Amino acid sequence: MHQDIVMTRFAAPIAEQIWDMKYRMKAADGAPIDQTVEDSWRRIARALASVEATPGDFEPAFYDALEDFKYLPAGRIVAGAGTGRAVTLFNCFVMGTIPDSMAGIFDALKEAALTMQQGGGIGYDFTTIRPKGAPVTGVAADASGPLSFMDVWDAMCRTIMSAGSRRGAMMATMRCDHPDIEEFIAAKSDPARLRMFNMSVLVTDPFMEAVKADGTWELQFDGRVYHTVQARDLWNRIMRATYDYAEPGVIFIDRINAENNLSYVEEIAATNPCGEQPLPPYGACLLGSVNLARLVDRPFGAGAQIPDAALDDLVATAIRMMDNVVDASRFPLEAQAQEAQAKRRIGLGVTGLADALAMVGLRYGSEDGAAQTGRWMQAIANASYRASALLAKEKGTFPLYDAAAYAKAPMVTRLDQEVQALIAENGLRNALLTSIAPTGTISLFAGNVSSGIEPIFANSYTRKVLQPDGTRTEEEVVDYAVAMWRDLKGDAPLPDHFVTAQELAPLEHVRMQAAAQPWIDSSISKTINVPADIDFQSFKDVYLEAYETGCKGCTTYRPNDVTGSVLSVSESESKDEGARASEAASGEVVYMSEPLDRPASLEGHTYKLKWPDSEHALYITINDIVLNGHRRPFEVFINSKNMEHFAWTVALTRMISAVFRRGGDVSFVVEELKAVFDPRGGAWMQGKYVPSILAAIGGVIERHLISIGFIEGEGMGLKSDPQAEVVNLGQRPGPACPHCGQYDMRMVEGCLTCGSCGYSKCG
């Protein structure tokens, strides 16, 4: 496997940095325990072999799979296995069915909080809560509806984050026939609402048939029809919201349940936050990826290929390692442990697919590229089920295995005959085995291989690295396959089959997802990048094509003023200073190296904030400055008769005003304030739970920023940086990375991922 290529353990500086920041075992004082990445691989191999009857027989094989990033367990396993810490090795969970009662709803909220406290992302189906306006027996009141309780979940997630836990992710789903589905669809049009959630509509086959026939569609709950709408109108609402706000996503739920190997014992109504794992109540994500880019023999040469034996052997070892995680991991809730043990569900996927295609001379998105993708996925599926059948012979089947029912699963019938025979003879150790997950951070760790099933994002890009003296230096980050091409071919131009995400037509993305889907028994997390100027009908056609070609879901990303731009990358040499100056003249330079001077007079607004436990109100004045015709906040004053507030309000006023006067992105001020948790408890204000008085102040500032044209969470400029580039207001840079502050966030496999530091919203 290209031993002739001399490469260090870390193929790029960013890979070593990510290992050190996220995956290297360290003592409580920060002193490294893992001295090298080999120590990390050894730690993981030893931990996962420890559940075997004879650990010493398996640890070397596990180490060999991990070595040189051939097999990549999910980040939580890499960071937590063998550390002795009381952590879960599962990335995310779908929570229990929410009862339609106040007590049941808040019991579910408690379970969600306990799970998120340990860092797990969660998925919930809110279809089970009665619609807004429905009668509530015994209290002479009407129901507030599922969206009101989603606001509570949103506040819970903020509170958990402010208490010091890692950033959590949540997925909310709702069936397309729920009476509140229209409110659900429109929820993200309010930029201040439900920001902790990804949202997806559960679309059924009858609904899609009604859309095609332009028929009517009943919105119902518990047997009662509340409204009747035109199916096509409702579909257009979903599409318009997604076109404008990138949400909600679409999940073809009937297809998921029809294809589910366990349809005889479970019904699925929700997914994990990134969508690659449709799960039953209390189901958990156990993920890992085969790095195809590391398996190509004779890359870029005649006869370049992935050897069948090498792929089969690696998959077999990976399946055994993942099965062992079920026994080695802790779980936030006992119900989650029981569900995992009963079904032993795992999700082996791939990363480096686009790089591997480039290495064997195929263009991502082409018919030939899709066909090869299908063949690789088929080989992985057969190898996975074969390995699980042999594990069942050795260790026993998963407890809920029913031979007759399982044999009828569509996925099983597609497997090679010899694999089906092996399953019939031995059963299976794991109910489901394949899933393609987001691998943004773990792919950077592996040397910036292409992520998951996604195309190469950019052949290269520049990231800014913070140095110990506070300055920033620029560092080129090169795609793994591009770097290998340069090592082998020198300055020879890249061949035409190298293609990046920005060069692909939307339907080429769909083609690749559809090619892999028949061999993925769970689902696939993939983002279909569409151009900003795509017309609405063509945009809708992407979703119809995904449905018609057998995909289980569809997620798109269209850059616009609301969503921000995906990082744009120029393949040409840097422009000279004259060109930069010319560009600057055509747009507004929003970076300011020095604080602005205060004009003699400013326009602003004063807001009254009455905190329930305080005798006196707070008065918050926010003054704005106008630059090149655009308003931006300049200073804040907070006043109150309550002298207990005096010291901290003065300090807060000065700090926020200082930030505002530096210019650039100030949206993080809102995020930080709204995440502050008061251990004495928060308060309900205007129907929403606010965790502290500082969070309430953050809400006031947020509303003001929205009212003057700042889209919440997305600033109009760059953070203070001596090497910041010109940004034209016509192209919003999108959100800054919450970890490093760089404008290098990309939508990859449905997850915002930072190309500079590797931060991922999905963990």
PDB file of N, CA and C in Angstrom, residues 546-613:
ATOM      1  N   ALA A 546     -33.093  12.852  -5.267  1.00  0.00           N
ATOM      2  CA  ALA A 546     -32.643  12.059  -4.118  1.00  0.00           C
ATOM      3  C   ALA A 546     -33.696  11.023  -3.736  1.00  0.00           C
ATOM      4  N   TYR A 547     -34.961  11.425  -3.767  1.00  0.00           N
ATOM      5  CA  TYR A 547     -36.038  10.482  -3.443  1.00  0.00           C
ATOM      6  C   TYR A 547     -36.137   9.384  -4.494  1.00  0.00           C
ATOM      7  N   GLU A 548     -36.098   9.760  -5.751  1.00  0.00           N
ATOM      8  CA  GLU A 548     -36.289   8.788  -6.832  1.00  0.00           C
ATOM      9  C   GLU A 548     -35.116   7.814  -6.947  1.00  0.00           C
ATOM     10  N   THR A 549     -33.935   8.216  -6.512  1.00  0.00           N
ATOM     11  CA  THR A 549     -32.764   7.346  -6.665  1.00  0.00           C
ATOM     12  C   THR A 549     -32.449   6.541  -5.406  1.00  0.00           C
ATOM     13  N   GLY A 550     -33.362   6.556  -4.432  1.00  0.00           N
ATOM     14  CA  GLY A 550     -33.224   5.653  -3.297  1.00  0.00           C
ATOM     15  C   GLY A 550     -32.496   6.194  -2.092  1.00  0.00           C
ATOM     16  N   CYS A 551     -32.201   7.485  -2.051  1.00  0.00           N
ATOM     17  CA  CYS A 551     -31.544   8.051  -0.874  1.00  0.00           C
ATOM     18  C   CYS A 551     -32.508   8.049   0.315  1.00  0.00           C
ATOM     19  N   LYS A 552     -31.960   7.993   1.518  1.00  0.00           N
ATOM     20  CA  LYS A 552     -32.785   7.980   2.724  1.00  0.00           C
ATOM     21  C   LYS A 552     -33.004   9.376   3.299  1.00  0.00           C
ATOM     22  N   GLY A 553     -32.307  10.344   2.770  1.00  0.00           N
ATOM     23  CA  GLY A 553     -32.469  11.715   3.222  1.00  0.00           C
ATOM     24  C   GLY A 553     -31.728  12.642   2.283  1.00  0.00           C
ATOM     25  N   CYS A 554     -31.925  13.944   2.489  1.00  0.00           N
ATOM     26  CA  CYS A 554     -31.257  14.918   1.615  1.00  0.00           C
ATOM     27  C   CYS A 554     -31.004  16.195   2.407  1.00  0.00           C
ATOM     28  N   THR A 555     -29.766  16.649   2.348  1.00  0.00           N
ATOM     29  CA  THR A 555     -29.372  17.900   2.992  1.00  0.00           C
ATOM     30  C   THR A 555     -28.614  18.742   1.978  1.00  0.00           C
ATOM     31  N   THR A 556     -29.028  19.986   1.828  1.00  0.00           N
ATOM     32  CA  THR A 556     -28.359  20.893   0.895  1.00  0.00           C
ATOM     33  C   THR A 556     -27.812  22.097   1.649  1.00  0.00           C
ATOM     34  N   TYR A 557     -26.923  22.797   0.986  1.00  0.00           N
ATOM     35  CA  TYR A 557     -26.401  24.048   1.533  1.00  0.00           C
ATOM     36  C   TYR A 557     -26.239  25.037   0.390  1.00  0.00           C
ATOM     37  N   ARG A 558     -27.016  26.117   0.480  1.00  0.00           N
ATOM     38  CA  ARG A 558     -26.945  27.174  -0.539  1.00  0.00           C
ATOM     39  C   ARG A 558     -26.461  28.448   0.134  1.00  0.00           C
ATOM     40  N   PRO A 559     -25.275  28.945  -0.207  1.00  0.00           N
ATOM     41  CA  PRO A 559     -24.785  30.164   0.429  1.00  0.00           C
ATOM     42  C   PRO A 559     -25.659  31.361   0.073  1.00  0.00           C
ATOM     43  N   ASN A 560     -25.994  32.137   1.090  1.00  0.00           N
ATOM     44  CA  ASN A 560     -26.756  33.365   0.871  1.00  0.00           C
ATOM     45  C   ASN A 560     -26.532  34.281   2.061  1.00  0.00           C
ATOM     46  N   ASP A 561     -27.263  35.381   2.116  1.00  0.00           N
ATOM     47  CA  ASP A 561     -27.041  36.355   3.175  1.00  0.00           C
ATOM     48  C   ASP A 561     -27.401  35.816   4.549  1.00  0.00           C
ATOM     49  N   VAL A 562     -28.236  34.777   4.607  1.00  0.00           N
ATOM     50  CA  VAL A 562     -28.636  34.216   5.891  1.00  0.00           C
ATOM     51  C   VAL A 562     -27.659  33.138   6.330  1.00  0.00           C
ATOM     52  N   THR A 563     -27.366  32.195   5.432  1.00  0.00           N
ATOM     53  CA  THR A 563     -26.514  31.071   5.813  1.00  0.00           C
ATOM     54  C   THR A 563     -25.047  31.433   5.815  1.00  0.00           C
ATOM     55  N   GLY A 564     -24.655  32.495   5.102  1.00  0.00           N
ATOM     56  CA  GLY A 564     -23.251  32.813   4.928  1.00  0.00           C
ATOM     57  C   GLY A 564     -22.667  32.009   3.785  1.00  0.00           C
ATOM     58  N   SER A 565     -21.472  32.370   3.386  1.00  0.00           N
ATOM     59  CA  SER A 565     -20.817  31.687   2.281  1.00  0.00           C
ATOM     60  C   SER A 565     -19.980  30.534   2.793  1.00  0.00           C
ATOM     61  N   VAL A 566     -19.997  29.444   2.060  1.00  0.00           N
ATOM     62  CA  VAL A 566     -18.982  28.432   2.269  1.00  0.00           C
ATOM     63  C   VAL A 566     -17.653  29.062   1.899  1.00  0.00           C
ATOM     64  N   LEU A 567     -16.621  28.749   2.657  1.00  0.00           N
ATOM     65  CA  LEU A 567     -15.311  29.335   2.377  1.00  0.00           C
ATOM     66  C   LEU A 567     -14.962  29.182   0.915  1.00  0.00           C
ATOM     67  N   SER A 568     -14.675  30.273   0.260  1.00  0.00           N
ATOM     68  CA  SER A 568     -14.278  30.205  -1.140  1.00  0.00           C
ATOM     69  C   SER A 568     -12.765  30.132  -1.228  1.00  0.00           C
ATOM     70  N   VAL A 569     -12.285  29.327  -2.139  1.00  0.00           N
ATOM     71  CA  VAL A 569     -10.855  29.091  -2.264  1.00  0.00           C
ATOM     72  C   VAL A 569     -10.431  29.378  -3.684  1.00  0.00           C
ATOM     73  N   SER A 570      -9.429  30.222  -3.833  1.00  0.00           N
ATOM     74  CA  SER A 570      -8.905  30.523  -5.164  1.00  0.00           C
ATOM     75  C   SER A 570      -7.717  29.639  -5.449  1.00  0.00           C
ATOM     76  N   GLU A 571      -7.729  29.025  -6.626  1.00  0.00           N
ATOM     77  CA  GLU A 571      -6.615  28.170  -7.012  1.00  0.00           C
ATOM     78  C   GLU A 571      -5.481  28.980  -7.644  1.00  0.00           C
ATOM     79  N   SER A 572      -5.727  30.236  -7.919  1.00  0.00           N
ATOM     80  CA  SER A 572      -4.695  31.057  -8.556  1.00  0.00           C
ATOM     81  C   SER A 572      -3.740  31.600  -7.509  1.00  0.00           C
ATOM     82  N   GLU A 573      -2.669  32.172  -7.965  1.00  0.00           N
ATOM     83  CA  GLU A 573      -1.703  32.762  -7.060  1.00  0.00           C
ATOM     84  C   GLU A 573      -2.320  33.987  -6.395  1.00  0.00           C
ATOM     85  N   SER A 574      -1.764  34.358  -5.254  1.00  0.00           N
ATOM     86  CA  SER A 574      -2.274  35.513  -4.524  1.00  0.00           C
ATOM     87  C   SER A 574      -2.211  36.755  -5.397  1.00  0.00           C
ATOM     88  N   LYS A 575      -3.220  37.570  -5.266  1.00  0.00           N
ATOM     89  CA  LYS A 575      -3.263  38.787  -6.062  1.00  0.00           C
ATOM     90  C   LYS A 575      -2.270  39.806  -5.513  1.00  0.00           C
ATOM     91  N   ASP A 576      -1.823  40.671  -6.390  1.00  0.00           N
ATOM     92  CA  ASP A 576      -0.888  41.685  -5.932  1.00  0.00           C
ATOM     93  C   ASP A 576      -1.637  42.766  -5.163  1.00  0.00           C
ATOM     94  N   GLU A 577      -0.860  43.647  -4.550  1.00  0.00           N
ATOM     95  CA  GLU A 577      -1.470  44.650  -3.697  1.00  0.00           C
ATOM     96  C   GLU A 577      -2.392  45.572  -4.468  1.00  0.00           C
ATOM     97  N   GLY A 578      -2.061  45.853  -5.728  1.00  0.00           N
ATOM     98  CA  GLY A 578      -2.919  46.713  -6.526  1.00  0.00           C
ATOM     99  C   GLY A 578      -4.280  46.099  -6.733  1.00  0.00           C
ATOM    100  N   ALA A 579      -4.284  44.800  -7.004  1.00  0.00           N
ATOM    101  CA  ALA A 579      -5.565  44.114  -7.188  1.00  0.00           C
ATOM    102  C   ALA A 579      -6.356  44.129  -5.900  1.00  0.00           C
ATOM    103  N   ARG A 580      -5.677  43.931  -4.775  1.00  0.00           N
ATOM    104  CA  ARG A 580      -6.374  43.947  -3.495  1.00  0.00           C
ATOM    105  C   ARG A 580      -6.971  45.333  -3.232  1.00  0.00           C
ATOM    106  N   ALA A 581      -6.206  46.350  -3.541  1.00  0.00           N
ATOM    107  CA  ALA A 581      -6.710  47.705  -3.317  1.00  0.00           C
ATOM    108  C   ALA A 581      -7.918  47.980  -4.185  1.00  0.00           C
ATOM    109  N   SER A 582      -7.881  47.474  -5.429  1.00  0.00           N
ATOM    110  CA  SER A 582      -9.012  47.655  -6.325  1.00  0.00           C
ATOM    111  C   SER A 582     -10.247  46.991  -5.766  1.00  0.00           C
ATOM    112  N   GLU A 583     -10.060  45.771  -5.228  1.00  0.00           N
ATOM    113  CA  GLU A 583     -11.209  45.078  -4.643  1.00  0.00           C
ATOM    114  C   GLU A 583     -11.730  45.836  -3.438  1.00  0.00           C
ATOM    115  N   ALA A 584     -10.814  46.346  -2.638  1.00  0.00           N
ATOM    116  CA  ALA A 584     -11.246  47.054  -1.443  1.00  0.00           C
ATOM    117  C   ALA A 584     -12.089  48.257  -1.793  1.00  0.00           C
ATOM    118  N   ALA A 585     -11.753  48.891  -2.910  1.00  0.00           N
ATOM    119  CA  ALA A 585     -12.505  50.074  -3.306  1.00  0.00           C
ATOM    120  C   ALA A 585     -13.930  49.734  -3.681  1.00  0.00           C
ATOM    121  N   SER A 586     -14.164  48.506  -4.100  1.00  0.00           N
ATOM    122  CA  SER A 586     -15.500  48.137  -4.553  1.00  0.00           C
ATOM    123  C   SER A 586     -16.385  47.629  -3.440  1.00  0.00           C
ATOM    124  N   GLY A 587     -15.832  47.447  -2.266  1.00  0.00           N
ATOM    125  CA  GLY A 587     -16.633  46.935  -1.162  1.00  0.00           C
ATOM    126  C   GLY A 587     -16.203  47.598   0.124  1.00  0.00           C
ATOM    127  N   GLU A 588     -16.835  47.209   1.209  1.00  0.00           N
ATOM    128  CA  GLU A 588     -16.507  47.809   2.494  1.00  0.00           C
ATOM    129  C   GLU A 588     -15.498  46.947   3.231  1.00  0.00           C
ATOM    130  N   VAL A 589     -14.409  47.572   3.676  1.00  0.00           N
ATOM    131  CA  VAL A 589     -13.439  46.861   4.498  1.00  0.00           C
ATOM    132  C   VAL A 589     -13.967  46.873   5.924  1.00  0.00           C
ATOM    133  N   VAL A 590     -14.337  45.713   6.426  1.00  0.00           N
ATOM    134  CA  VAL A 590     -14.987  45.677   7.723  1.00  0.00           C
ATOM    135  C   VAL A 590     -14.022  45.412   8.864  1.00  0.00           C
ATOM    136  N   TYR A 591     -12.775  45.041   8.553  1.00  0.00           N
ATOM    137  CA  TYR A 591     -11.778  44.879   9.601  1.00  0.00           C
ATOM    138  C   TYR A 591     -11.241  46.240  10.011  1.00  0.00           C
ATOM    139  N   MET A 592     -11.101  46.460  11.324  1.00  0.00           N
ATOM    140  CA  MET A 592     -10.561  47.720  11.816  1.00  0.00           C
ATOM    141  C   MET A 592      -9.391  47.416  12.735  1.00  0.00           C
ATOM    142  N   SER A 593      -8.230  47.945  12.404  1.00  0.00           N
ATOM    143  CA  SER A 593      -7.033  47.653  13.189  1.00  0.00           C
ATOM    144  C   SER A 593      -6.981  48.469  14.474  1.00  0.00           C
ATOM    145  N   GLU A 594      -7.677  49.595  14.528  1.00  0.00           N
ATOM    146  CA  GLU A 594      -7.707  50.438  15.710  1.00  0.00           C
ATOM    147  C   GLU A 594      -9.156  50.734  16.073  1.00  0.00           C
ATOM    148  N   PRO A 595      -9.427  50.974  17.370  1.00  0.00           N
ATOM    149  CA  PRO A 595     -10.792  51.330  17.753  1.00  0.00           C
ATOM    150  C   PRO A 595     -11.251  52.600  17.048  1.00  0.00           C
ATOM    151  N   LEU A 596     -12.528  52.656  16.751  1.00  0.00           N
ATOM    152  CA  LEU A 596     -13.089  53.836  16.112  1.00  0.00           C
ATOM    153  C   LEU A 596     -13.188  54.985  17.110  1.00  0.00           C
ATOM    154  N   ASP A 597     -12.997  56.197  16.617  1.00  0.00           N
ATOM    155  CA  ASP A 597     -13.250  57.370  17.442  1.00  0.00           C
ATOM    156  C   ASP A 597     -14.750  57.572  17.561  1.00  0.00           C
ATOM    157  N   ARG A 598     -15.163  58.084  18.725  1.00  0.00           N
ATOM    158  CA  ARG A 598     -16.596  58.292  18.938  1.00  0.00           C
ATOM    159  C   ARG A 598     -17.027  59.615  18.329  1.00  0.00           C
ATOM    160  N   PRO A 599     -18.039  59.597  17.447  1.00  0.00           N
ATOM    161  CA  PRO A 599     -18.596  60.863  16.950  1.00  0.00           C
ATOM    162  C   PRO A 599     -19.259  61.636  18.081  1.00  0.00           C
ATOM    163  N   ALA A 600     -19.549  62.901  17.814  1.00  0.00           N
ATOM    164  CA  ALA A 600     -20.172  63.740  18.837  1.00  0.00           C
ATOM    165  C   ALA A 600     -21.562  63.247  19.201  1.00  0.00           C
ATOM    166  N   SER A 601     -22.291  62.688  18.236  1.00  0.00           N
ATOM    167  CA  SER A 601     -23.635  62.188  18.528  1.00  0.00           C
ATOM    168  C   SER A 601     -23.848  60.860  17.813  1.00  0.00           C
ATOM    169  N   LEU A 602     -24.635  60.003  18.444  1.00  0.00           N
ATOM    170  CA  LEU A 602     -24.944  58.688  17.887  1.00  0.00           C
ATOM    171  C   LEU A 602     -26.425  58.408  18.044  1.00  0.00           C
ATOM    172  N   GLU A 603     -26.961  57.616  17.145  1.00  0.00           N
ATOM    173  CA  GLU A 603     -28.336  57.156  17.269  1.00  0.00           C
ATOM    174  C   GLU A 603     -28.349  55.823  18.003  1.00  0.00           C
ATOM    175  N   GLY A 604     -29.408  55.602  18.766  1.00  0.00           N
ATOM    176  CA  GLY A 604     -29.506  54.337  19.478  1.00  0.00           C
ATOM    177  C   GLY A 604     -30.897  54.095  20.013  1.00  0.00           C
ATOM    178  N   HIS A 605     -31.022  53.020  20.765  1.00  0.00           N
ATOM    179  CA  HIS A 605     -32.288  52.657  21.380  1.00  0.00           C
ATOM    180  C   HIS A 605     -32.040  52.256  22.827  1.00  0.00           C
ATOM    181  N   THR A 606     -33.015  52.527  23.670  1.00  0.00           N
ATOM    182  CA  THR A 606     -32.965  52.114  25.069  1.00  0.00           C
ATOM    183  C   THR A 606     -34.049  51.070  25.312  1.00  0.00           C
ATOM    184  N   TYR A 607     -33.665  49.982  25.970  1.00  0.00           N
ATOM    185  CA  TYR A 607     -34.578  48.869  26.229  1.00  0.00           C
ATOM    186  C   TYR A 607     -34.733  48.687  27.739  1.00  0.00           C
ATOM    187  N   LYS A 608     -35.955  48.426  28.165  1.00  0.00           N
ATOM    188  CA  LYS A 608     -36.232  48.164  29.571  1.00  0.00           C
ATOM    189  C   LYS A 608     -36.269  46.661  29.798  1.00  0.00           C
ATOM    190  N   LEU A 609     -35.510  46.209  30.796  1.00  0.00           N
ATOM    191  CA  LEU A 609     -35.464  44.783  31.119  1.00  0.00           C
ATOM    192  C   LEU A 609     -35.817  44.606  32.587  1.00  0.00           C
ATOM    193  N   LYS A 610     -36.915  43.920  32.845  1.00  0.00           N
ATOM    194  CA  LYS A 610     -37.349  43.666  34.232  1.00  0.00           C
ATOM    195  C   LYS A 610     -37.076  42.208  34.565  1.00  0.00           C
ATOM    196  N   TRP A 611     -36.091  41.994  35.428  1.00  0.00           N
ATOM    197  CA  TRP A 611     -35.776  40.637  35.872  1.00  0.00           C
ATOM    198  C   TRP A 611     -36.681  40.288  37.048  1.00  0.00           C
ATOM    199  N   PRO A 612     -37.321  39.112  37.029  1.00  0.00           N
ATOM    200  CA  PRO A 612     -38.344  38.802  38.035  1.00  0.00           C
ATOM    201  C   PRO A 612     -37.888  38.944  39.483  1.00  0.00           C
ATOM    202  N   ASP A 613     -36.642  38.606  39.797  1.00  0.00           N
ATOM    203  CA  ASP A 613     -36.196  38.654  41.191  1.00  0.00           C
ATOM    204  C   ASP A 613     -35.638  40.012  41.609  1.00  0.00           C
TER     205      ASP A 613
END
